[in-house]
PDB file of C-alpha atoms in Angstrom:
ATOM      1  CA  MET A 238      38.895 101.681 216.973  1.00 46.00           C
ATOM      2  CA  SER A 239      42.147 103.527 216.445  1.00 45.00           C
ATOM      3  CA  ILE A 240      41.849 105.151 213.045  1.00 40.00           C
ATOM      4  CA  LYS A 241      45.626 104.961 212.657  1.00 59.00           C
ATOM      5  CA  THR A 242      45.225 101.205 212.291  1.00 83.00           C
ATOM      6  CA  THR A 243      42.342 101.346 209.813  1.00 91.00           C
ATOM      7  CA  GLU A 244      44.463 100.761 206.726  1.00 93.00           C
ATOM      8  CA  ALA A 245      46.317  97.818 208.292  1.00 93.00           C
ATOM      9  CA  LYS A 246      43.033  96.275 209.473  1.00 94.00           C
ATOM     10  CA  LEU A 247      41.606  96.692 205.985  1.00 96.00           C
ATOM     11  CA  TYR A 248      44.479  94.733 204.430  1.00 96.00           C
ATOM     12  CA  TYR A 249      44.361  92.103 207.175  1.00 96.00           C
ATOM     13  CA  THR A 250      40.624  91.526 206.712  1.00 97.00           C
ATOM     14  CA  LEU A 251      40.908  91.237 202.936  1.00 98.00           C
ATOM     15  CA  TYR A 252      44.160  89.258 202.861  1.00 98.00           C
ATOM     16  CA  ASP A 253      42.743  85.718 202.647  1.00 98.00           C
ATOM     17  CA  PHE A 254      40.149  86.756 200.064  1.00 98.00           C
ATOM     18  CA  PHE A 255      42.727  88.115 197.627  1.00 98.00           C
ATOM     19  CA  GLU A 256      45.393  85.518 198.404  1.00 98.00           C
ATOM     20  CA  ALA A 257      42.932  82.800 197.394  1.00 98.00           C
ATOM     21  CA  GLU A 258      42.872  84.374 193.922  1.00 98.00           C
ATOM     22  CA  GLY A 259      46.663  84.549 193.687  1.00 98.00           C
ATOM     23  CA  PHE A 260      47.101  88.179 194.722  1.00 98.00           C
ATOM     24  CA  GLN A 261      50.032  89.247 196.881  1.00 98.00           C
ATOM     25  CA  LEU A 262      49.800  92.080 199.406  1.00 97.00           C
ATOM     26  CA  LEU A 263      52.262  94.892 198.661  1.00 96.00           C
ATOM     27  CA  MET A 264      51.594  97.059 201.690  1.00 93.00           C
ATOM     28  CA  GLN A 265      54.138  99.758 200.837  1.00 92.00           C
ATOM     29  CA  LYS A 266      52.471 100.171 197.449  1.00 94.00           C
ATOM     30  CA  LYS A 267      49.006 100.041 199.065  1.00 96.00           C
ATOM     31  CA  GLN A 268      47.734  97.258 196.842  1.00 97.00           C
ATOM     32  CA  PHE A 269      47.131  93.593 196.198  1.00 98.00           C
ATOM     33  CA  ARG A 270      48.817  92.508 192.971  1.00 98.00           C
ATOM     34  CA  LYS A 271      48.861  89.438 190.745  1.00 98.00           C
ATOM     35  CA  SER A 272      51.441  88.883 188.011  1.00 97.00           C
ATOM     36  CA  THR A 273      50.212  87.918 184.550  1.00 96.00           C
ATOM     37  CA  THR A 274      52.009  86.789 181.414  1.00 95.00           C
ATOM     38  CA  THR A 275      51.743  90.344 180.070  1.00 95.00           C
ATOM     39  CA  GLY A 276      52.184  92.386 183.264  1.00 97.00           C
ATOM     40  CA  PHE A 277      49.959  92.458 186.321  1.00 98.00           C
ATOM     41  CA  THR A 278      46.491  93.197 187.658  1.00 98.00           C
ATOM     42  CA  ASN A 279      45.984  95.019 190.952  1.00 98.00           C
ATOM     43  CA  ILE A 280      43.615  96.470 193.522  1.00 98.00           C
ATOM     44  CA  ILE A 281      44.860  99.778 194.933  1.00 98.00           C
ATOM     45  CA  PHE A 282      43.647 101.417 198.141  1.00 97.00           C
ATOM     46  CA  SER A 283      43.666 105.123 198.887  1.00 95.00           C
ATOM     47  CA  VAL A 284      42.957 105.641 202.592  1.00 94.00           C
ATOM     48  CA  SER A 285      42.514 109.094 204.123  1.00 93.00           C
ATOM     49  CA  GLU A 286      42.584 108.871 207.924  1.00 90.00           C
ATOM     50  CA  TYR A 287      41.316 111.536 210.312  1.00 89.00           C
ATOM     51  CA  ASP A 288      40.776 111.703 214.074  1.00 85.00           C
ATOM     52  CA  ASP A 289      37.491 109.826 214.172  1.00 89.00           C
ATOM     53  CA  GLU A 290      36.956 108.407 210.698  1.00 93.00           C
ATOM     54  CA  ALA A 291      38.645 107.109 207.571  1.00 94.00           C
ATOM     55  CA  TRP A 292      37.656 107.341 203.924  1.00 96.00           C
ATOM     56  CA  VAL A 293      38.632 104.593 201.497  1.00 97.00           C
ATOM     57  CA  GLU A 294      38.711 104.715 197.706  1.00 97.00           C
ATOM     58  CA  VAL A 295      39.421 101.519 195.798  1.00 98.00           C
ATOM     59  CA  HIS A 296      40.861 101.260 192.291  1.00 98.00           C
ATOM     60  CA  ILE A 297      41.292  98.253 190.039  1.00 98.00           C
ATOM     61  CA  GLY A 298      43.680  98.186 187.132  1.00 98.00           C
ATOM     62  CA  CYS A 299      46.197  96.391 185.015  1.00 98.00           C
ATOM     63  CA  ARG A 300      49.626  96.866 183.531  1.00 98.00           C
ATOM     64  CA  ASN A 301      50.720  95.666 180.120  1.00 97.00           C
ATOM     65  CA  HIS A 302      54.515  95.712 180.165  1.00 96.00           C
ATOM     66  CA  GLN A 303      54.893  96.026 176.395  1.00 96.00           C
ATOM     67  CA  ILE A 304      52.615  99.044 176.171  1.00 97.00           C
ATOM     68  CA  GLU A 305      54.106 100.729 179.241  1.00 96.00           C
ATOM     69  CA  GLN A 306      57.720 100.240 178.222  1.00 94.00           C
ATOM     70  CA  MET A 307      56.959 101.834 174.883  1.00 95.00           C
ATOM     71  CA  ALA A 308      54.716 104.608 176.203  1.00 95.00           C
ATOM     72  CA  GLN A 309      57.172 105.743 178.850  1.00 93.00           C
ATOM     73  CA  GLN A 310      59.713 106.606 176.194  1.00 93.00           C
ATOM     74  CA  PHE A 311      57.304 109.311 175.025  1.00 94.00           C
ATOM     75  CA  ILE A 312      55.536 110.250 178.281  1.00 89.00           C
ATOM     76  CA  PRO A 313      58.467 111.458 180.401  1.00 70.00           C
ATOM     77  CA  SER A 314      56.352 113.070 183.147  1.00 72.00           C
ATOM     78  CA  LEU A 315      56.153 109.908 185.267  1.00 68.00           C
ATOM     79  CA  PRO A 316      58.909 109.800 187.947  1.00 70.00           C
ATOM     80  CA  ILE A 317      61.484 107.106 187.263  1.00 74.00           C
ATOM     81  CA  ASP A 318      60.859 105.426 190.635  1.00 73.00           C
ATOM     82  CA  PHE A 319      57.204 104.775 189.696  1.00 82.00           C
ATOM     83  CA  ARG A 320      57.603 103.615 186.108  1.00 83.00           C
ATOM     84  CA  GLU A 321      57.818  99.907 186.919  1.00 91.00           C
ATOM     85  CA  ASP A 322      54.576 100.177 188.897  1.00 94.00           C
ATOM     86  CA  ALA A 323      52.587 102.310 186.451  1.00 94.00           C
ATOM     87  CA  ASN A 324      49.184 101.000 185.443  1.00 96.00           C
ATOM     88  CA  THR A 325      48.106 100.883 181.810  1.00 97.00           C
ATOM     89  CA  LEU A 326      44.439 101.022 182.843  1.00 98.00           C
ATOM     90  CA  ILE A 327      43.054 102.135 186.198  1.00 97.00           C
ATOM     91  CA  ILE A 328      39.542 102.888 187.397  1.00 97.00           C
ATOM     92  CA  SER A 329      37.893 103.379 190.775  1.00 97.00           C
ATOM     93  CA  THR A 330      35.132 101.017 191.799  1.00 96.00           C
ATOM     94  CA  GLY A 331      32.772 103.983 191.960  1.00 95.00           C
ATOM     95  CA  ARG A 332      33.657 105.149 188.488  1.00 95.00           C
ATOM     96  CA  TYR A 333      33.355 101.593 187.217  1.00 96.00           C
ATOM     97  CA  ASN A 334      29.749 101.629 188.419  1.00 94.00           C
ATOM     98  CA  ASP A 335      29.221 105.192 187.131  1.00 92.00           C
ATOM     99  CA  VAL A 336      28.953 106.631 190.643  1.00 91.00           C
ATOM    100  CA  LYS A 337      30.917 109.872 191.003  1.00 85.00           C
ATOM    101  CA  TYR A 338      33.115 110.606 194.025  1.00 84.00           C
ATOM    102  CA  PHE A 339      32.304 107.285 195.692  1.00 93.00           C
ATOM    103  CA  ARG A 340      34.297 106.352 198.812  1.00 95.00           C
ATOM    104  CA  TYR A 341      33.745 104.070 201.779  1.00 96.00           C
ATOM    105  CA  LYS A 342      33.423 105.710 205.210  1.00 96.00           C
ATOM    106  CA  ILE A 343      34.805 103.866 208.228  1.00 96.00           C
ATOM    107  CA  GLN A 344      34.195 105.026 211.808  1.00 94.00           C
ATOM    108  CA  ASN A 345      34.153 101.713 213.684  1.00 94.00           C
ATOM    109  CA  ASP A 346      34.700  97.978 213.312  1.00 93.00           C
ATOM    110  CA  ASP A 347      31.198  97.441 211.902  1.00 96.00           C
ATOM    111  CA  ASP A 348      31.958  99.965 209.145  1.00 97.00           C
ATOM    112  CA  LEU A 349      35.232  98.175 208.476  1.00 96.00           C
ATOM    113  CA  LYS A 350      33.472  94.825 208.094  1.00 97.00           C
ATOM    114  CA  ASN A 351      30.768  96.341 205.869  1.00 97.00           C
ATOM    115  CA  THR A 352      33.405  98.024 203.703  1.00 97.00           C
ATOM    116  CA  CYS A 353      35.357  94.797 203.249  1.00 98.00           C
ATOM    117  CA  ASP A 354      32.149  92.904 202.465  1.00 98.00           C
ATOM    118  CA  ALA A 355      31.244  95.527 199.856  1.00 97.00           C
ATOM    119  CA  ILE A 356      34.715  95.324 198.281  1.00 98.00           C
ATOM    120  CA  MET A 357      34.510  91.545 198.084  1.00 98.00           C
ATOM    121  CA  ASP A 358      31.008  91.759 196.614  1.00 98.00           C
ATOM    122  CA  PHE A 359      32.278  94.168 193.967  1.00 98.00           C
ATOM    123  CA  MET A 360      35.124  91.846 193.053  1.00 98.00           C
ATOM    124  CA  ASN A 361      32.801  88.851 192.788  1.00 98.00           C
ATOM    125  CA  LEU A 362      30.248  90.762 190.709  1.00 97.00           C
ATOM    126  CA  SER A 363      32.596  92.771 188.475  1.00 97.00           C
ATOM    127  CA  GLY A 364      36.249  92.838 189.486  1.00 98.00           C
ATOM    128  CA  TRP A 365      37.345  89.324 188.569  1.00 98.00           C
ATOM    129  CA  THR A 366      35.532  89.609 185.231  1.00 97.00           C
ATOM    130  CA  PHE A 367      37.281  92.899 184.537  1.00 97.00           C
ATOM    131  CA  PHE A 368      40.692  91.360 185.219  1.00 97.00           C
ATOM    132  CA  LYS A 369      39.981  88.526 182.810  1.00 96.00           C
ATOM    133  CA  SER A 370      39.001  91.067 180.146  1.00 96.00           C
ATOM    134  CA  VAL A 371      42.275  93.039 180.204  1.00 96.00           C
ATOM    135  CA  THR A 372      44.954  90.376 179.869  1.00 91.00           C
ATOM    136  CA  LYS A 373      45.826  90.940 176.198  1.00 95.00           C
ATOM    137  CA  VAL A 374      46.925  93.850 174.023  1.00 97.00           C
ATOM    138  CA  ALA A 375      43.733  93.336 172.041  1.00 97.00           C
ATOM    139  CA  ASP A 376      41.751  93.979 175.225  1.00 97.00           C
ATOM    140  CA  ILE A 377      43.572  97.273 175.857  1.00 98.00           C
ATOM    141  CA  ASP A 378      43.037  98.257 172.224  1.00 98.00           C
ATOM    142  CA  ARG A 379      39.321  97.580 172.508  1.00 98.00           C
ATOM    143  CA  ILE A 380      38.897  99.454 175.781  1.00 98.00           C
ATOM    144  CA  LEU A 381      40.891 102.553 174.798  1.00 98.00           C
ATOM    145  CA  ASN A 382      40.050 102.785 171.100  1.00 98.00           C
ATOM    146  CA  SER A 383      36.477 101.577 170.587  1.00 97.00           C
ATOM    147  CA  GLN A 384      35.176 105.132 171.100  1.00 97.00           C
ATOM    148  CA  PRO A 385      38.166 107.372 170.368  1.00 97.00           C
ATOM    149  CA  HIS A 386      36.141 110.608 170.238  1.00 97.00           C
ATOM    150  CA  LYS A 387      34.916 110.117 173.817  1.00 96.00           C
ATOM    151  CA  PRO A 388      36.952 110.285 177.037  1.00 96.00           C
ATOM    152  CA  SER A 389      37.915 106.876 178.411  1.00 97.00           C
ATOM    153  CA  LYS A 390      36.900 106.219 181.998  1.00 96.00           C
ATOM    154  CA  TYR A 391      39.694 103.672 182.309  1.00 97.00           C
ATOM    155  CA  LEU A 392      42.401 106.357 182.503  1.00 96.00           C
ATOM    156  CA  TYR A 393      42.312 109.618 184.428  1.00 93.00           C
ATOM    157  CA  ASN A 394      44.791 111.347 182.131  1.00 93.00           C
ATOM    158  CA  GLN A 395      43.247 111.572 178.671  1.00 95.00           C
ATOM    159  CA  GLU A 396      46.519 112.746 177.126  1.00 94.00           C
ATOM    160  CA  ASP A 397      48.119 109.487 178.276  1.00 95.00           C
ATOM    161  CA  ARG A 398      45.134 107.686 176.744  1.00 97.00           C
ATOM    162  CA  CYS A 399      46.094 109.077 173.333  1.00 97.00           C
ATOM    163  CA  PHE A 400      49.623 107.683 173.627  1.00 97.00           C
ATOM    164  CA  LYS A 401      48.709 104.310 175.117  1.00 98.00           C
ATOM    165  CA  GLY A 402      45.680 103.862 172.896  1.00 98.00           C
ATOM    166  CA  LEU A 403      47.740 104.441 169.768  1.00 98.00           C
ATOM    167  CA  ILE A 404      50.419 102.003 170.915  1.00 98.00           C
ATOM    168  CA  ALA A 405      47.808  99.340 171.688  1.00 98.00           C
ATOM    169  CA  ALA A 406      46.247  99.881 168.260  1.00 98.00           C
ATOM    170  CA  LYS A 407      49.604  99.407 166.539  1.00 98.00           C
ATOM    171  CA  LEU A 408      50.511  96.292 168.513  1.00 97.00           C
ATOM    172  CA  ASN A 409      47.063  94.824 167.823  1.00 97.00           C
ATOM    173  CA  HIS A 410      47.227  95.675 164.110  1.00 97.00           C
ATOM    174  CA  ASN A 411      44.069  97.753 164.435  1.00 97.00           C
ATOM    175  CA  PRO A 412      42.832  98.547 160.894  1.00 97.00           C
ATOM    176  CA  HIS A 413      41.828 102.045 162.083  1.00 98.00           C
ATOM    177  CA  PHE A 414      45.347 102.921 163.213  1.00 98.00           C
ATOM    178  CA  ASP A 415      45.782 105.829 160.758  1.00 97.00           C
ATOM    179  CA  ARG A 416      42.401 107.276 161.715  1.00 98.00           C
ATOM    180  CA  LEU A 417      43.305 107.060 165.394  1.00 98.00           C
ATOM    181  CA  ILE A 418      46.505 109.010 164.725  1.00 98.00           C
ATOM    182  CA  GLU A 419      44.411 111.894 163.413  1.00 98.00           C
ATOM    183  CA  ILE A 420      41.742 111.735 166.128  1.00 98.00           C
ATOM    184  CA  TYR A 421      44.230 111.790 168.976  1.00 97.00           C
ATOM    185  CA  GLN A 422      46.353 114.474 167.348  1.00 96.00           C
ATOM    186  CA  VAL A 423      43.335 116.755 167.003  1.00 95.00           C
ATOM    187  CA  TYR A 424      42.471 116.112 170.661  1.00 95.00           C
ATOM    188  CA  LEU A 425      45.975 116.937 171.843  1.00 95.00           C
ATOM    189  CA  GLN A 426      46.142 120.088 169.732  1.00 93.00           C
ATOM    190  CA  LYS A 427      42.957 121.321 171.422  1.00 92.00           C
ATOM    191  CA  GLN A 428      43.761 120.264 174.979  1.00 89.00           C
ATOM    192  CA  VAL A 429      47.522 120.435 175.432  1.00 79.00           C
ATOM    193  CA  ARG A 430      49.334 123.697 175.980  1.00 74.00           C
ATOM    194  CA  ASP A 431      52.768 122.134 176.244  1.00 78.00           C
ATOM    195  CA  GLU A 432      54.419 121.943 172.836  1.00 87.00           C
ATOM    196  CA  ILE A 433      56.768 119.274 174.166  1.00 88.00           C
ATOM    197  CA  GLU A 434      53.864 116.853 174.574  1.00 89.00           C
ATOM    198  CA  LEU A 435      52.705 117.478 171.015  1.00 93.00           C
ATOM    199  CA  HIS A 436      56.264 116.979 169.821  1.00 94.00           C
ATOM    200  CA  ASN A 437      56.492 113.707 171.760  1.00 94.00           C
ATOM    201  CA  TYR A 438      53.241 112.551 170.171  1.00 96.00           C
ATOM    202  CA  GLN A 439      54.673 113.209 166.727  1.00 96.00           C
ATOM    203  CA  LYS A 440      57.805 111.287 167.678  1.00 96.00           C
ATOM    204  CA  LEU A 441      55.606 108.378 168.817  1.00 97.00           C
ATOM    205  CA  VAL A 442      53.658 108.423 165.552  1.00 97.00           C
ATOM    206  CA  SER A 443      56.879 108.341 163.527  1.00 97.00           C
ATOM    207  CA  PHE A 444      58.212 105.509 165.672  1.00 96.00           C
ATOM    208  CA  LEU A 445      55.052 103.416 165.362  1.00 97.00           C
ATOM    209  CA  GLN A 446      54.735 103.904 161.619  1.00 93.00           C
ATOM    210  CA  TYR A 447      58.030 102.089 161.166  1.00 90.00           C
ATOM    211  CA  TYR A 448      57.688  99.704 164.094  1.00 86.00           C
ATOM    212  CA  ASN A 449      57.496  95.983 163.359  1.00 78.00           C
ATOM    213  CA  ASP A 450      56.894  93.610 166.280  1.00 72.00           C
ATOM    214  CA  ASN A 451      57.559  90.451 164.275  1.00 60.00           C
TER     215      ASN A 451
END
């Protein structure tokens, strides 16, 4: 098998499976995506191809437009070209199952079939349920803010978690909103060396304290 075609074969093999669930292949963005009333859900593929093998990491995630549009006013590090595609939550299938550094190895067509079967099994066992559980602001609030003192495995950047978690809490009228402000501020003060990020967090807090979504 030509490894240069591994990624294309992967999408081709999985196409009917995801299309049946309403997902569209966006090959240039390396994902299958489905629009929702609040944003989208997606399955993203990271494929590293070498001379005689390929390694595949799979991520599942979601975007909440309201949270992202607000967060990106205060998290300016994301390139403008990627802002419309930014995920609010994202997690690898390995991390979802608490398996560190998990990737699929493909060296031949049998490996390709086994990888696609494993991806489909994951979606049937966990993936579709996850997508159903992240369709509302309340879901994002629960996932990011239920254990605010612990790192969230649903975002790789924990500084972004502070911003997005606080926004979700405000939009969901979380009764612990003021406590979350303090928890995330203490975290950022300990972890962030860039004063600009701390300043942006303070600007977000001031904005949210006077924000009314009615």
